[in-house]
PDB file of C-alpha atoms and ligand atoms in Angstrom:
ATOM      1  CA  MET A   8    -129.184-260.272 151.624  1.00  0.00           C
ATOM      2  CA  PHE A   9    -129.467-263.143 153.682  1.00  0.00           C
ATOM      3  CA  LYS A  10    -125.717-265.191 154.490  1.00  0.00           C
ATOM      4  CA  LYS A  11    -126.455-269.265 155.721  1.00  0.00           C
ATOM      5  CA  LEU A  12    -124.390-268.508 159.440  1.00  0.00           C
ATOM      6  CA  ASP A  13    -121.846-271.269 159.757  1.00  0.00           C
ATOM      7  CA  ILE A  14    -122.486-272.791 163.339  1.00  0.00           C
ATOM      8  CA  VAL A  15    -119.933-274.806 165.503  1.00  0.00           C
ATOM      9  CA  ASP A  16    -120.746-278.457 165.426  1.00  0.00           C
ATOM     10  CA  GLU A  17    -120.481-280.064 168.995  1.00  0.00           C
ATOM     11  CA  LYS A  18    -116.979-281.915 168.636  1.00  0.00           C
ATOM     12  CA  ASN A  19    -115.689-278.621 168.693  1.00  0.00           C
ATOM     13  CA  PRO A  20    -114.049-277.409 171.857  1.00  0.00           C
ATOM     14  CA  VAL A  21    -115.013-273.821 171.879  1.00  0.00           C
ATOM     15  CA  LEU A  22    -118.683-274.996 173.194  1.00  0.00           C
ATOM     16  CA  ARG A  23    -117.014-276.490 175.609  1.00  0.00           C
ATOM     17  CA  LYS A  24    -115.443-272.939 177.319  1.00  0.00           C
ATOM     18  CA  THR A  25    -116.940-270.660 180.053  1.00  0.00           C
ATOM     19  CA  SER A  26    -117.231-267.447 177.828  1.00  0.00           C
ATOM     20  CA  GLU A  27    -116.182-264.146 178.399  1.00  0.00           C
ATOM     21  CA  GLU A  28    -118.314-260.798 179.239  1.00  0.00           C
ATOM     22  CA  ALA A  29    -119.676-258.624 176.311  1.00  0.00           C
ATOM     23  CA  THR A  30    -118.017-255.205 176.466  1.00  0.00           C
ATOM     24  CA  PHE A  31    -119.705-251.854 175.232  1.00  0.00           C
ATOM     25  CA  PRO A  32    -119.859-250.550 172.824  1.00  0.00           C
ATOM     26  CA  LEU A  33    -120.370-253.464 171.226  1.00  0.00           C
ATOM     27  CA  SER A  34    -118.599-253.619 167.702  1.00  0.00           C
ATOM     28  CA  ASN A  35    -119.947-253.506 164.446  1.00  0.00           C
ATOM     29  CA  ASP A  36    -118.801-256.993 163.724  1.00  0.00           C
ATOM     30  CA  GLU A  37    -121.186-258.094 166.698  1.00  0.00           C
ATOM     31  CA  LYS A  38    -124.321-256.167 165.926  1.00  0.00           C
ATOM     32  CA  LYS A  39    -123.491-257.623 162.375  1.00  0.00           C
ATOM     33  CA  LEU A  40    -124.080-260.942 163.524  1.00  0.00           C
ATOM     34  CA  ILE A  41    -126.620-260.556 166.277  1.00  0.00           C
ATOM     35  CA  GLN A  42    -129.002-259.460 163.097  1.00  0.00           C
ATOM     36  CA  GLN A  43    -127.454-262.538 161.015  1.00  0.00           C
ATOM     37  CA  MET A  44    -128.158-264.680 164.169  1.00  0.00           C
ATOM     38  CA  ILE A  45    -132.344-263.073 164.420  1.00  0.00           C
ATOM     39  CA  ASP A  46    -132.105-263.409 160.473  1.00  0.00           C
ATOM     40  CA  HIS A  47    -131.239-267.056 160.095  1.00  0.00           C
ATOM     41  CA  LEU A  48    -133.249-267.879 162.885  1.00  0.00           C
ATOM     42  CA  THR A  49    -136.139-266.400 162.019  1.00  0.00           C
ATOM     43  CA  TYR A  50    -135.802-267.927 157.699  1.00  0.00           C
ATOM     44  CA  SER A  51    -134.863-271.178 159.621  1.00  0.00           C
ATOM     45  CA  GLN A  52    -139.182-271.013 160.791  1.00  0.00           C
ATOM     46  CA  ILE A  53    -140.413-269.763 158.051  1.00  0.00           C
ATOM     47  CA  GLU A  54    -141.138-272.942 155.626  1.00  0.00           C
ATOM     48  CA  GLU A  55    -140.624-271.071 152.023  1.00  0.00           C
ATOM     49  CA  TYR A  56    -137.277-269.912 153.528  1.00  0.00           C
ATOM     50  CA  GLU A  57    -136.140-273.143 155.627  1.00  0.00           C
ATOM     51  CA  LYS A  58    -136.515-274.951 152.174  1.00  0.00           C
ATOM     52  CA  LYS A  59    -134.729-272.525 150.127  1.00  0.00           C
ATOM     53  CA  TYR A  60    -132.003-271.955 151.839  1.00  0.00           C
ATOM     54  CA  ASP A  61    -131.535-275.724 153.390  1.00  0.00           C
ATOM     55  CA  LEU A  62    -131.459-274.673 156.765  1.00  0.00           C
ATOM     56  CA  ARG A  63    -132.620-276.152 160.479  1.00  0.00           C
ATOM     57  CA  PRO A  64    -135.603-274.643 162.304  1.00  0.00           C
ATOM     58  CA  GLY A  65    -134.095-273.250 165.647  1.00  0.00           C
ATOM     59  CA  MET A  66    -135.417-270.018 167.916  1.00  0.00           C
ATOM     60  CA  GLY A  67    -131.852-270.028 169.530  1.00  0.00           C
ATOM     61  CA  LEU A  68    -128.072-269.002 169.317  1.00  0.00           C
ATOM     62  CA  ALA A  69    -125.219-268.693 171.655  1.00  0.00           C
ATOM     63  CA  PHE A  70    -122.040-266.656 170.617  1.00  0.00           C
ATOM     64  CA  PRO A  71    -119.934-269.477 170.898  1.00  0.00           C
ATOM     65  CA  GLN A  72    -122.067-271.427 168.508  1.00  0.00           C
ATOM     66  CA  LEU A  73    -120.591-269.057 165.987  1.00  0.00           C
ATOM     67  CA  GLY A  74    -116.212-269.684 167.690  1.00  0.00           C
ATOM     68  CA  ILE A  75    -117.146-266.775 169.175  1.00  0.00           C
ATOM     69  CA  ASN A  76    -116.859-266.521 173.431  1.00  0.00           C
ATOM     70  CA  LYS A  77    -118.308-264.006 174.166  1.00  0.00           C
ATOM     71  CA  ARG A  78    -121.836-264.023 176.535  1.00  0.00           C
ATOM     72  CA  ILE A  79    -124.732-263.141 173.549  1.00  0.00           C
ATOM     73  CA  ILE A  80    -127.424-264.806 173.170  1.00  0.00           C
ATOM     74  CA  VAL A  81    -129.808-264.304 170.806  1.00  0.00           C
ATOM     75  CA  ILE A  82    -134.018-265.933 170.350  1.00  0.00           C
ATOM     76  CA  VAL A  83    -136.583-265.522 167.935  1.00  0.00           C
ATOM     77  CA  HIS A  84    -139.474-267.092 169.240  1.00  0.00           C
ATOM     78  CA  GLU A  85    -142.933-268.088 167.158  1.00  0.00           C
ATOM     79  CA  ILE A  86    -145.304-266.303 168.973  1.00  0.00           C
ATOM     80  CA  ALA A  87    -148.051-266.278 165.893  1.00  0.00           C
ATOM     81  CA  GLU A  88    -147.588-268.106 162.517  1.00  0.00           C
ATOM     82  CA  ASN A  89    -144.769-266.367 161.283  1.00  0.00           C
ATOM     83  CA  THR A  90    -145.130-264.287 163.983  1.00  0.00           C
ATOM     84  CA  PHE A  91    -142.024-263.258 166.336  1.00  0.00           C
ATOM     85  CA  ASP A  92    -140.913-261.940 169.092  1.00  0.00           C
ATOM     86  CA  ASN A  93    -136.302-261.594 168.789  1.00  0.00           C
ATOM     87  CA  TYR A  94    -134.306-261.529 172.197  1.00  0.00           C
ATOM     88  CA  VAL A  95    -130.768-259.919 172.194  1.00  0.00           C
ATOM     89  CA  VAL A  96    -129.137-260.245 175.406  1.00  0.00           C
ATOM     90  CA  ILE A  97    -125.744-259.441 176.028  1.00  0.00           C
ATOM     91  CA  ASN A  98    -124.287-260.973 179.593  1.00  0.00           C
ATOM     92  CA  PRO A  99    -127.447-262.630 180.908  1.00  0.00           C
ATOM     93  CA  THR A 100    -128.415-263.728 184.424  1.00  0.00           C
ATOM     94  CA  ILE A 101    -130.718-266.063 185.253  1.00  0.00           C
ATOM     95  CA  VAL A 102    -131.882-263.953 188.444  1.00  0.00           C
ATOM     96  CA  SER A 103    -134.776-265.749 189.786  1.00  0.00           C
ATOM     97  CA  HIS A 104    -136.768-268.994 188.673  1.00  0.00           C
ATOM     98  CA  SER A 105    -140.464-271.198 189.664  1.00  0.00           C
ATOM     99  CA  GLU A 106    -139.180-274.222 191.923  1.00  0.00           C
ATOM    100  CA  GLU A 107    -141.511-276.348 189.415  1.00  0.00           C
ATOM    101  CA  ILE A 108    -139.951-278.039 186.777  1.00  0.00           C
ATOM    102  CA  ILE A 109    -141.124-278.968 183.555  1.00  0.00           C
ATOM    103  CA  ALA A 110    -139.222-280.080 180.292  1.00  0.00           C
ATOM    104  CA  ALA A 111    -139.734-280.726 177.029  1.00  0.00           C
ATOM    105  CA  GLU A 112    -141.987-283.745 176.024  1.00  0.00           C
ATOM    106  CA  ALA A 113    -139.690-284.271 172.575  1.00  0.00           C
ATOM    107  CA  GLY A 114    -136.417-283.624 174.093  1.00  0.00           C
ATOM    108  CA  GLU A 115    -134.567-280.345 173.071  1.00  0.00           C
ATOM    109  CA  GLY A 116    -132.710-280.032 169.955  1.00  0.00           C
ATOM    110  CA  CYS A 117    -129.770-277.963 169.085  1.00  0.00           C
ATOM    111  CA  LEU A 118    -128.664-276.342 165.848  1.00  0.00           C
ATOM    112  CA  SER A 119    -125.231-277.875 167.082  1.00  0.00           C
ATOM    113  CA  VAL A 120    -126.326-280.897 168.034  1.00  0.00           C
ATOM    114  CA  ASN A 121    -126.674-283.213 164.574  1.00  0.00           C
ATOM    115  CA  ARG A 122    -127.828-286.122 165.715  1.00  0.00           C
ATOM    116  CA  ASP A 123    -131.419-287.121 167.931  1.00  0.00           C
ATOM    117  CA  VAL A 124    -130.903-287.224 171.597  1.00  0.00           C
ATOM    118  CA  ASP A 125    -133.506-289.116 173.250  1.00  0.00           C
ATOM    119  CA  GLY A 126    -134.891-287.792 177.317  1.00  0.00           C
ATOM    120  CA  HIS A 127    -136.162-285.473 179.020  1.00  0.00           C
ATOM    121  CA  VAL A 128    -134.057-282.027 179.627  1.00  0.00           C
ATOM    122  CA  PRO A 129    -135.480-280.739 183.470  1.00  0.00           C
ATOM    123  CA  ARG A 130    -135.557-277.099 183.183  1.00  0.00           C
ATOM    124  CA  PHE A 131    -137.832-274.455 185.664  1.00  0.00           C
ATOM    125  CA  ALA A 132    -141.010-273.659 184.154  1.00  0.00           C
ATOM    126  CA  ARG A 133    -140.246-269.475 185.397  1.00  0.00           C
ATOM    127  CA  VAL A 134    -137.217-268.000 185.114  1.00  0.00           C
ATOM    128  CA  THR A 135    -136.476-263.726 185.294  1.00  0.00           C
ATOM    129  CA  ILE A 136    -133.924-262.948 183.162  1.00  0.00           C
ATOM    130  CA  GLU A 137    -131.385-259.681 183.819  1.00  0.00           C
ATOM    131  CA  GLY A 138    -128.930-258.533 181.268  1.00  0.00           C
ATOM    132  CA  TYR A 139    -128.192-255.858 178.646  1.00  0.00           C
ATOM    133  CA  ASP A 140    -129.712-254.711 175.125  1.00  0.00           C
ATOM    134  CA  GLU A 141    -127.423-254.188 172.521  1.00  0.00           C
ATOM    135  CA  ASP A 142    -126.405-250.251 173.192  1.00  0.00           C
ATOM    136  CA  GLY A 143    -125.889-251.411 176.278  1.00  0.00           C
ATOM    137  CA  ASN A 144    -129.112-250.407 178.564  1.00  0.00           C
ATOM    138  CA  LYS A 145    -130.713-252.570 181.491  1.00  0.00           C
ATOM    139  CA  ILE A 146    -133.356-255.125 180.457  1.00  0.00           C
ATOM    140  CA  ARG A 147    -134.976-257.872 182.384  1.00  0.00           C
ATOM    141  CA  ILE A 148    -137.415-260.683 180.769  1.00  0.00           C
ATOM    142  CA  ARG A 149    -139.796-262.599 181.904  1.00  0.00           C
ATOM    143  CA  ALA A 150    -140.207-266.742 180.222  1.00  0.00           C
ATOM    144  CA  ARG A 151    -142.129-268.981 181.016  1.00  0.00           C
ATOM    145  CA  GLU A 152    -142.771-272.430 179.226  1.00  0.00           C
ATOM    146  CA  GLU A 153    -141.023-273.155 175.364  1.00  0.00           C
ATOM    147  CA  LEU A 154    -139.309-269.620 176.329  1.00  0.00           C
ATOM    148  CA  SER A 155    -137.851-269.998 179.674  1.00  0.00           C
ATOM    149  CA  ILE A 156    -136.314-273.643 178.149  1.00  0.00           C
ATOM    150  CA  ALA A 157    -135.077-271.992 175.513  1.00  0.00           C
ATOM    151  CA  PHE A 158    -133.336-268.936 177.325  1.00  0.00           C
ATOM    152  CA  GLN A 159    -131.740-271.720 179.882  1.00  0.00           C
ATOM    153  CA  HIS A 160    -131.141-273.511 177.020  1.00  0.00           C
ATOM    154  CA  GLU A 161    -128.922-270.454 175.514  1.00  0.00           C
ATOM    155  CA  ILE A 162    -126.801-268.993 178.580  1.00  0.00           C
ATOM    156  CA  ASP A 163    -126.464-272.346 179.256  1.00  0.00           C
ATOM    157  CA  HIS A 164    -123.725-272.474 176.059  1.00  0.00           C
ATOM    158  CA  LEU A 165    -122.710-269.226 177.892  1.00  0.00           C
ATOM    159  CA  ASN A 166    -120.601-271.542 180.563  1.00  0.00           C
ATOM    160  CA  GLY A 167    -119.912-275.208 178.058  1.00  0.00           C
ATOM    161  CA  ILE A 168    -122.917-277.133 179.005  1.00  0.00           C
ATOM    162  CA  LEU A 169    -125.573-278.661 175.646  1.00  0.00           C
ATOM    163  CA  PHE A 170    -128.769-279.587 176.790  1.00  0.00           C
ATOM    164  CA  PHE A 171    -127.543-283.938 176.862  1.00  0.00           C
ATOM    165  CA  ASP A 172    -125.476-283.281 179.508  1.00  0.00           C
ATOM    166  CA  HIS A 173    -128.148-282.640 181.821  1.00  0.00           C
ATOM    167  CA  ILE A 174    -130.151-286.320 180.539  1.00  0.00           C
ATOM    168  CA  ASN A 175    -130.194-288.544 182.964  1.00  0.00           C
ATOM    169  CA  LYS A 176    -128.678-291.248 182.159  1.00  0.00           C
ATOM    170  CA  ASN A 177    -130.180-293.677 183.460  1.00  0.00           C
ATOM    171  CA  LYS A 178    -133.740-292.625 183.814  1.00  0.00           C
ATOM    172  CA  PRO A 179    -134.026-290.344 180.508  1.00  0.00           C
ATOM    173  CA  PHE A 180    -137.897-289.964 180.602  1.00  0.00           C
ATOM    174  CA  TYR A 181    -139.330-288.279 183.456  1.00  0.00           C
ATOM    175  CA  GLY A 182    -143.102-289.013 184.286  1.00  0.00           C
ATOM    176  CA  GLU A 183    -145.969-287.026 184.195  1.00  0.00           C
ATOM    177  CA  ASP A 184    -146.325-287.229 188.085  1.00  0.00           C
ATOM    178  CA  GLU A 185    -142.509-286.203 188.310  1.00  0.00           C
ATOM    179  CA  ILE A 186    -142.534-283.182 186.387  1.00  0.00           C
ATOM    180  CA  ARG A 187    -144.543-281.523 183.730  1.00  0.00           C
ATOM    181  CA  LEU A 188    -144.134-281.669 180.013  1.00  0.00           C
ATOM    182  CA  ILE A 189    -145.244-279.058 177.860  1.00  0.00           C
TER     183      ILE A 189
HETATM  184 NI1  LIG B  86    -128.382-275.543 171.491  1.00  0.00          NI
END
């Protein structure tokens, strides 16, 4: 049975705190919430369910967005029409990154930010993430392009950072000669 998640708004101070590391084994409540996050993000990217449940499309969520300051992120990445790769990373860290900087040309969005925010968010083009899966096994993920942006966006949530914090207020847009826009 699908349950639409209650996602906290940007004004909630929980989004500005540094989250604590999660400990293993994860509780049943934590595991259940992770599954609900996967379901919510998946449904939000399938037009039929997006309409039926009035969801905003999104590819990532972090625990603080559910009001819990724990270092857990979920990304549901559409790799082909209605085909998704799911990533659940507990205590994720960026262990290396490219020098190249990119930005989403259309800007970024966030399920906790219920307004349009214009501007380019500079991100590493490629990142390597280390962390743990739900069972506590160490994992390493290499991400590039859109997926790299998603990981950086979600890990920021664990450190109390929102995407628009990275937008240069004096010069919110970059040219193609400055950073690569995707
Ligand atoms: Ni977000």
